[in-house]
Short mmCIF file of C-alpha atoms and ligand atoms in Angstrom, two decimals:
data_model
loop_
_atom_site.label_atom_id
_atom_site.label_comp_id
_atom_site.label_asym_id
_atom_site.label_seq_id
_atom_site.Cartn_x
_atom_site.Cartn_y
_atom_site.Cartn_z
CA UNK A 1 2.13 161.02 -152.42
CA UNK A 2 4.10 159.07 -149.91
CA UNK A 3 2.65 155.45 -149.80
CA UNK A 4 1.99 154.93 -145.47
CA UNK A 5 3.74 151.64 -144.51
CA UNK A 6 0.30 149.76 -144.84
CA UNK A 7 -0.14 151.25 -148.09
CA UNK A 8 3.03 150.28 -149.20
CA UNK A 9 2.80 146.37 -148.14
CA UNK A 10 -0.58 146.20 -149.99
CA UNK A 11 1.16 147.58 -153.05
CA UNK A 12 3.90 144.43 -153.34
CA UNK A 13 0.61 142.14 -154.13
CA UNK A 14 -1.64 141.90 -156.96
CA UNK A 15 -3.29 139.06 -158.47
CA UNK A 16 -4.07 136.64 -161.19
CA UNK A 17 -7.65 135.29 -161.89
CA UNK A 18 -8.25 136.56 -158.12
CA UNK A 19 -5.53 134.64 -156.83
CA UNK A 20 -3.34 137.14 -154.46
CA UNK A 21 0.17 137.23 -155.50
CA UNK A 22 3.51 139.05 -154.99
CA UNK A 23 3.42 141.39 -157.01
CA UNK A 24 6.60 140.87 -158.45
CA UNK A 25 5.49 137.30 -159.52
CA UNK A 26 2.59 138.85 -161.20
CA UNK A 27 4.86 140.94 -163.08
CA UNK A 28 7.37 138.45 -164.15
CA UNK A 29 4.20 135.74 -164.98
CA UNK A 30 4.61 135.16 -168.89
CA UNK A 31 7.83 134.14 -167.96
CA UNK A 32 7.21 132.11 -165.00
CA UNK A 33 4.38 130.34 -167.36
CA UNK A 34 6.91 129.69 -169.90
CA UNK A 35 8.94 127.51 -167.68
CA UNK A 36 10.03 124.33 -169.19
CA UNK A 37 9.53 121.39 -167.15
CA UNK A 38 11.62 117.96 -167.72
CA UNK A 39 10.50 114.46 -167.36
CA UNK A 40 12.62 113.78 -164.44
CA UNK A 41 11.83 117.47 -161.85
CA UNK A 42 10.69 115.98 -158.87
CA UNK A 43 7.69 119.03 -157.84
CA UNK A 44 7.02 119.80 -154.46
CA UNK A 45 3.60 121.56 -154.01
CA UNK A 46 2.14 122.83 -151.26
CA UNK A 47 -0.51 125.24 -149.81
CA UNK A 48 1.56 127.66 -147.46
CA UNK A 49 1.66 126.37 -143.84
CA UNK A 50 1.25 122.90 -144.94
CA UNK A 51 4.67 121.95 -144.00
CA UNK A 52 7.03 122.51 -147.30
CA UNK A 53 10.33 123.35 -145.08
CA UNK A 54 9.79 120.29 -143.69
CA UNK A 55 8.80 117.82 -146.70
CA UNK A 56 11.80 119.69 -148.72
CA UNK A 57 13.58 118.44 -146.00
CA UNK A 58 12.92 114.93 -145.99
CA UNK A 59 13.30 115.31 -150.04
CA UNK A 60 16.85 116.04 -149.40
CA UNK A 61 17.94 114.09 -146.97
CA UNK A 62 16.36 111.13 -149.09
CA UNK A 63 18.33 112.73 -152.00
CA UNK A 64 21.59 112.93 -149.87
CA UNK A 65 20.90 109.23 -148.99
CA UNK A 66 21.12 110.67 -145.02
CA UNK A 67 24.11 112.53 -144.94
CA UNK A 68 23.41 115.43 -143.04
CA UNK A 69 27.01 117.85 -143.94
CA UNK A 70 25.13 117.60 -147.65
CA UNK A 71 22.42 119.24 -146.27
CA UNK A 72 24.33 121.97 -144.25
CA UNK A 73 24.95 123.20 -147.57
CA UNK A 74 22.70 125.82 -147.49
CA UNK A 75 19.61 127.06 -146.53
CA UNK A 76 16.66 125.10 -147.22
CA UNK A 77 14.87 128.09 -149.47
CA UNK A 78 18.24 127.73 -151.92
CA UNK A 79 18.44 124.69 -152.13
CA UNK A 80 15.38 124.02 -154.17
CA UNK A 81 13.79 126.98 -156.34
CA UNK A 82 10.98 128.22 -155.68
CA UNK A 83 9.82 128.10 -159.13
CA UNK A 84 6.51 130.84 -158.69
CA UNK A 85 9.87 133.54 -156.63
CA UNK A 86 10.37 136.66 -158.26
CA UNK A 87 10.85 138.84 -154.70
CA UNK A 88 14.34 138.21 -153.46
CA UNK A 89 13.65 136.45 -150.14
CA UNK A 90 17.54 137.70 -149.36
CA UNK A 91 19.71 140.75 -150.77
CA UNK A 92 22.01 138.04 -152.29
CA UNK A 93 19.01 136.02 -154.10
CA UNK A 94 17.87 138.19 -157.14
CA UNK A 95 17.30 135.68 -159.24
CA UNK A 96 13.73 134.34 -160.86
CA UNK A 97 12.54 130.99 -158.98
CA UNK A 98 12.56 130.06 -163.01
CA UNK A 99 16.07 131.53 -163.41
CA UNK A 100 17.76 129.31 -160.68
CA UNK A 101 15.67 125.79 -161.60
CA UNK A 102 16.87 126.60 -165.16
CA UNK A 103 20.70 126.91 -164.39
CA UNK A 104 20.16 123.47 -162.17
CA UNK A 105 21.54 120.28 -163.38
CA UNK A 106 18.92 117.94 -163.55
CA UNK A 107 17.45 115.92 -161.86
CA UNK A 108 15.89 118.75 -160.51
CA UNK A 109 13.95 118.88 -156.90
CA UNK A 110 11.70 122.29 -157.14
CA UNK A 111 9.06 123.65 -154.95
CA UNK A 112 5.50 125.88 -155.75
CA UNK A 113 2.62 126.68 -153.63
CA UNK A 114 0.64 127.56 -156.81
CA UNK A 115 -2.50 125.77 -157.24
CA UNK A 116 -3.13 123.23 -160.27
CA UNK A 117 -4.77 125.73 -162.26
CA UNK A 118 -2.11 128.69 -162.18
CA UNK A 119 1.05 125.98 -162.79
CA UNK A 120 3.48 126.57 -165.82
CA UNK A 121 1.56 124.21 -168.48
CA UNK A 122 4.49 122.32 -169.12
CA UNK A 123 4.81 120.77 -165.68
CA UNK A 124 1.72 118.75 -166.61
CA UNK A 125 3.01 117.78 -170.92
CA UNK A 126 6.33 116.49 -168.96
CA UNK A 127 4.75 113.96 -166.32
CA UNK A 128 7.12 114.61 -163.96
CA UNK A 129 6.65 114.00 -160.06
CA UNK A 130 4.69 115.91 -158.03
CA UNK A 131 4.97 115.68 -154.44
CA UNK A 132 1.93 117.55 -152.67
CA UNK A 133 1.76 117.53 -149.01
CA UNK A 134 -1.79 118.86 -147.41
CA UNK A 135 -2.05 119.79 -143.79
CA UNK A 136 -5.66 120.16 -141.65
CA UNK A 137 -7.47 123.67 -143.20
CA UNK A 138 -7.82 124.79 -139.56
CA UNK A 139 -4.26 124.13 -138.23
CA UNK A 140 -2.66 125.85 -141.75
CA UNK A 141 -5.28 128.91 -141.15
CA UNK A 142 -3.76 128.85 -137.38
CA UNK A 143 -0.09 129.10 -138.70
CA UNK A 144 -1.17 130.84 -141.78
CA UNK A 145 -2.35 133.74 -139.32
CA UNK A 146 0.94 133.85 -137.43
CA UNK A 147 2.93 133.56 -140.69
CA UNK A 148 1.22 136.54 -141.60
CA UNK A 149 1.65 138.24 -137.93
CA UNK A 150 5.47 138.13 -138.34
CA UNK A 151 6.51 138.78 -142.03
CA UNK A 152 7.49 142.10 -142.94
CA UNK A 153 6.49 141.98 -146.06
CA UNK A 154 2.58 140.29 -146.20
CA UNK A 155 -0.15 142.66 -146.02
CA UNK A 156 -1.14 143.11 -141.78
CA UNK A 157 -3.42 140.11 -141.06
CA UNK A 158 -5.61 142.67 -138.62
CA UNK A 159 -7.06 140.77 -135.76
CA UNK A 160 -7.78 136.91 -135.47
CA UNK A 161 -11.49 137.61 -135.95
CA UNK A 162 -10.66 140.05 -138.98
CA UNK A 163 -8.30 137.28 -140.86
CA UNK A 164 -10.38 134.33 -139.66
CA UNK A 165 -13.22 135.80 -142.72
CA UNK A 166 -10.00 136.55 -144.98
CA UNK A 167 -8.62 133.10 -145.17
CA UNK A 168 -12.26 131.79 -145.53
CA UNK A 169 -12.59 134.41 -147.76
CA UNK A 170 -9.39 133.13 -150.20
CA UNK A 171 -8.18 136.42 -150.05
CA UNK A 172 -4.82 135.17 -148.53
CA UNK A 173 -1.60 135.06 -150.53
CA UNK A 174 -1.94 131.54 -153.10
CA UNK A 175 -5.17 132.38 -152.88
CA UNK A 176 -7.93 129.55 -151.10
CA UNK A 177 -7.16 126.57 -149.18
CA UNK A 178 -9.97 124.50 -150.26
CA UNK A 179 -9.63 125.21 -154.21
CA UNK A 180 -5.60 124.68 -153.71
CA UNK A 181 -6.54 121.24 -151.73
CA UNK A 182 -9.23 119.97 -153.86
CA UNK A 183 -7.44 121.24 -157.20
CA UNK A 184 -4.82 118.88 -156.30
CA UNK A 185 -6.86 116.34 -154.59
CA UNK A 186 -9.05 115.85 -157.71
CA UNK A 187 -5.93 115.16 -160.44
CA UNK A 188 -3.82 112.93 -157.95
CA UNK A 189 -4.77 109.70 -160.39
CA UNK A 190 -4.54 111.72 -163.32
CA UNK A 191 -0.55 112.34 -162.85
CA UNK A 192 2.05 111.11 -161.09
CA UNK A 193 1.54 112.89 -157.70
CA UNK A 194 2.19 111.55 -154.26
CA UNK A 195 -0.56 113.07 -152.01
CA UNK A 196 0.63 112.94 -148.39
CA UNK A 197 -0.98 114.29 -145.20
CA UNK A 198 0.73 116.65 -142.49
CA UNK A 199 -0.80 114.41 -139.73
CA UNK A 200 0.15 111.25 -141.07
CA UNK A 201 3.87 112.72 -140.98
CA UNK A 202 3.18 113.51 -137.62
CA UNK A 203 2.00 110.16 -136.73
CA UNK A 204 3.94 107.98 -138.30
CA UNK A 205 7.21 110.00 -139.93
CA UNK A 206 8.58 106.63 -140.45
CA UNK A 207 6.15 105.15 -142.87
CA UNK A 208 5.47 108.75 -144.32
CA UNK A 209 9.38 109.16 -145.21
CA UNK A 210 9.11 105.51 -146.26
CA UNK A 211 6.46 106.21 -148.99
CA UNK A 212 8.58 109.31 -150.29
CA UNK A 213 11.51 107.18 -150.28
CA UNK A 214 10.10 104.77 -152.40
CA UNK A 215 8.38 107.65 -154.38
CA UNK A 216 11.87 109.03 -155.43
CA UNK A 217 13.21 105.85 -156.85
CA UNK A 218 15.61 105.34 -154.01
CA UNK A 219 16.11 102.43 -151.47
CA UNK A 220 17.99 103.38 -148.45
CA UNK A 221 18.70 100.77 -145.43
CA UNK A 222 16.89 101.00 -142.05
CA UNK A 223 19.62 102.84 -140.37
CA UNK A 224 19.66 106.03 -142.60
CA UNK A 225 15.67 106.01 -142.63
CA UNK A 226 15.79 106.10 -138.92
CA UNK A 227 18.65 108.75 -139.10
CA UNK A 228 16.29 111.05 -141.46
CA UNK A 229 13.41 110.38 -139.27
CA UNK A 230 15.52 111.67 -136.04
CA UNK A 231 17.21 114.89 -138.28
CA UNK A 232 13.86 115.98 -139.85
CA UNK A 233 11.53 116.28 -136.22
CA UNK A 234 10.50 119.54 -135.42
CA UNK A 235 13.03 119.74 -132.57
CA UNK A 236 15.84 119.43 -134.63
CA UNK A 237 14.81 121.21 -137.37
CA UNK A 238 13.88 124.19 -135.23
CA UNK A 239 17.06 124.26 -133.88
CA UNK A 240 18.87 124.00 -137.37
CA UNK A 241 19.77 127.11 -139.21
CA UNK A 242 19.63 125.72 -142.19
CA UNK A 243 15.80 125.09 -141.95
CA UNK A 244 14.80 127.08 -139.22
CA UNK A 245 15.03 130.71 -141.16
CA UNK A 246 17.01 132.26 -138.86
CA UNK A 247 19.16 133.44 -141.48
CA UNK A 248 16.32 135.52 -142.97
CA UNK A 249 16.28 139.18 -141.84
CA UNK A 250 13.97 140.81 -139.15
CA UNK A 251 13.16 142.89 -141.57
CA UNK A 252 11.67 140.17 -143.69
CA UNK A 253 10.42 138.17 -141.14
CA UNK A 254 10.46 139.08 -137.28
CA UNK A 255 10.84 136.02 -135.60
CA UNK A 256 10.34 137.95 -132.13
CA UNK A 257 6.55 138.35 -132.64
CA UNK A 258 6.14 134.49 -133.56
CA UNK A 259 8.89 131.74 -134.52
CA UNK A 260 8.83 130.74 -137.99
CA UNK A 261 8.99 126.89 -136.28
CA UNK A 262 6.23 127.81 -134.11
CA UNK A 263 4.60 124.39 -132.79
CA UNK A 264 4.66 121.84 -135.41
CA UNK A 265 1.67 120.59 -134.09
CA UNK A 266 -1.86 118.97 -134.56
CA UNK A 267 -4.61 120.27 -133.37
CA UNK A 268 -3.36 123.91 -132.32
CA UNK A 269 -6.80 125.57 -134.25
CA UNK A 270 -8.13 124.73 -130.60
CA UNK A 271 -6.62 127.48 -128.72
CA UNK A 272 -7.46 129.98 -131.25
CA UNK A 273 -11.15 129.07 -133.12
CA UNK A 274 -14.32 130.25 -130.92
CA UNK A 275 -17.01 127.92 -130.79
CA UNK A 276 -18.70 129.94 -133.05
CA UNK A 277 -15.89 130.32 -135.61
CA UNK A 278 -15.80 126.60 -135.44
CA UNK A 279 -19.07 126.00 -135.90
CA UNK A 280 -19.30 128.50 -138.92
CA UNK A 281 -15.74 126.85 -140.86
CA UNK A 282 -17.31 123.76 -140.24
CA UNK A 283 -20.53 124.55 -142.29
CA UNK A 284 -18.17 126.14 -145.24
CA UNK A 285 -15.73 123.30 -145.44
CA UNK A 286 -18.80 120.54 -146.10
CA UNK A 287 -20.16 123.59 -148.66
CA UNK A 288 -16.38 123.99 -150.29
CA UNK A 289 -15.50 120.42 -150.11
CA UNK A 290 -18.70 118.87 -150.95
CA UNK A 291 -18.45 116.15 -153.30
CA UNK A 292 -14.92 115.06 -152.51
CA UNK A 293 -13.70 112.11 -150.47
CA UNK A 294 -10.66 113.56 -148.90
CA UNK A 295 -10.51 113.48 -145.01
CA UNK A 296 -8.15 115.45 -142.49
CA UNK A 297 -7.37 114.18 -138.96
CA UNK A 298 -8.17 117.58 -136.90
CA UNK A 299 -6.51 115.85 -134.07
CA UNK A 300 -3.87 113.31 -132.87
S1 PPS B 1 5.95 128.04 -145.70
O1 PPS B 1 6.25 129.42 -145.23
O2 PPS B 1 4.68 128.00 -146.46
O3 PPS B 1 7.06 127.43 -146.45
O4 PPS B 1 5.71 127.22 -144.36
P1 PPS B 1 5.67 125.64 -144.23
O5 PPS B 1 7.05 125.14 -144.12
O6 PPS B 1 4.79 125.06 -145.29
O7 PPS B 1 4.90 125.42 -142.88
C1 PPS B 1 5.39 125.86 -141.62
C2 PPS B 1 4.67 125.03 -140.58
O8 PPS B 1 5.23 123.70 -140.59
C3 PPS B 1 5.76 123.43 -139.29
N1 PPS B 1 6.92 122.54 -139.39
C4 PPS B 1 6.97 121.31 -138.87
N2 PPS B 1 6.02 120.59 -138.22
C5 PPS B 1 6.38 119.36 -137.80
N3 PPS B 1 7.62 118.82 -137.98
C6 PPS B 1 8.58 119.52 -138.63
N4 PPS B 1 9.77 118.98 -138.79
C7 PPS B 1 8.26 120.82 -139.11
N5 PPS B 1 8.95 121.77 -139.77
C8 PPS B 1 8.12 122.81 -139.94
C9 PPS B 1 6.09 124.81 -138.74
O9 PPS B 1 6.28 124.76 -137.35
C10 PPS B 1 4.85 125.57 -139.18
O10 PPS B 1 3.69 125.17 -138.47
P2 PPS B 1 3.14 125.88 -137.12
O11 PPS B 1 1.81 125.25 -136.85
O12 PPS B 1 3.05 127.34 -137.40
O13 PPS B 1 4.14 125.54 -136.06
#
């Protein structure tokens, strides 16, 4: 029987201890979980939505100590693997997210929006650096939603009301915000992990980019920091085609029906959360998150 296109899009995902996946990764997982980690991978991790593009950004212009032809030198999904990838984002990327970090000379930046308990074992036996970068559960639903609205390739969100109880749900691709959140919330003294906020970054860039700066090993002079701080804004980076996935094709993601560099904002959840809605996330984030002492600015 012919699979109907919704049918179809459903089929590319399946999942692992309830966690919605791409299928693919699912497929390829022993091997993804056999990754070998080194002492010196720097690990990017992020919840989708919670501004990777733009942390992996800042990672490599820190990296490039500011020079900004260095990072023209491709796009911003090849330059560090996506180590969880097994669906070619592009015709010309077959390779494993595991494949490319292998064949990359160390040391190696990498990126994963799985959550602590799904990560390749050895990432935590190799006490490398993990980066994690958490944005506001309400403004990553927001661009979550949109995200969803405009790839080609995740299953159809249905209406705001409709996705609103699947995100709360955790049926969303990587699975729930608040595990993913608290997962990595809870182990950030355990390892070496630099937990930074998507607001702060918004607030102050300069003092964010500082602590990742310092993170990394690396000391760069006021000029370049102020350089990074002016090449990694949303304007610029929305306008960059190395960041702003306008390389990717429409039939991957359809940036007609919503930009992937949307708004870069704080506080967007307001033009799209009823009172109601509000009122009920509200209850399930102190039920979800009870017991921890993380806070999120909802608003700047
Ligand atoms: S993905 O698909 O998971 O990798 O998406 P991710 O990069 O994590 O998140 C995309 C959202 O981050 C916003 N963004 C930025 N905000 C502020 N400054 C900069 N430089 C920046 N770059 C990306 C992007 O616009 C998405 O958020 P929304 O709210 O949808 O605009």
């Amino acid at each position: 029987m012919a699979l109907t296109p919704e049918l179809s899009k459903q089929a590319k995902w399946k999942e692992i201890a309830g966690i919605p996946l791409a299928a693919a990764t699912v497929d390829n997982w022993n091997q993804i979980q056999a990754f070998k980690a080194k002492p010196d991978d720097l690990l990017i991790c992020t919840y989708p939505k919670s501004g990777t593009t733009w942390i992996q950004e800042i990672v490599d212009m820190i990296e490039q100590n500011g020079d900004v032809e260095k990072c023209q030198r491709d796009i911003i999904q090849h330059r560090h693997p996506f180590i969880e990838w097994a669906r070619p984002p592009q015709p010309s990327a077959l390779k494993l997210g595991v494949d490319k970090a292998n064949e990359m000379p160390s040391p190696r930046i990498l990126k994963t929006h799985l959550s602590t308990q799904l990560l390749p074992p050895s990432f935590w036996k190799s006490n490398c650096k993990f980066l994690y970068v958490a944005r506001n559960a309400k403004d990553c639903m927001v661009s979550y939603y949109h995200f969803y609205r405009m790839s080609q390739v995740l299953p159809d969100p249905g209406t705001w009301d409709e996705y609103f109880e699947t995100f709360i749900s955790g049926k969303v691709n990587w699975g729930s915000w608040f595990d993913h959140v608290r997962g990595w919330w809870e182990i950030r003294d355990r390892y070496k992990i630099l937990f930074l906020f998507y607001e702060d970054m918004k607030r102050d860039p300069k003092r964010e980019i500082q602590k990742v700066m310092q993170f990394m090993g690396k000391n760069l002079d006021e000029e370049v920091l102020e350089k990074i701080v002016q090449e990694t804004s949303f304007e610029k980076m929305k306008e960059n085609p190395m960041t702003n996935r306008s390389t990717v094709p429409k039939s991957i993601l359809d940036q007609s029906i919503s930009p992937f560099m949307r708004k870069g904002t704080v506080g967007d959840w307001k033009n799209h959360f009823t009172v109601a809605q509000n009122e009920k996330f509200d209850e399930i984030y102190r039920q979800k998150m009870k017991g921890t002492s993380i806070n999120f600015c909802m608003e700047l």
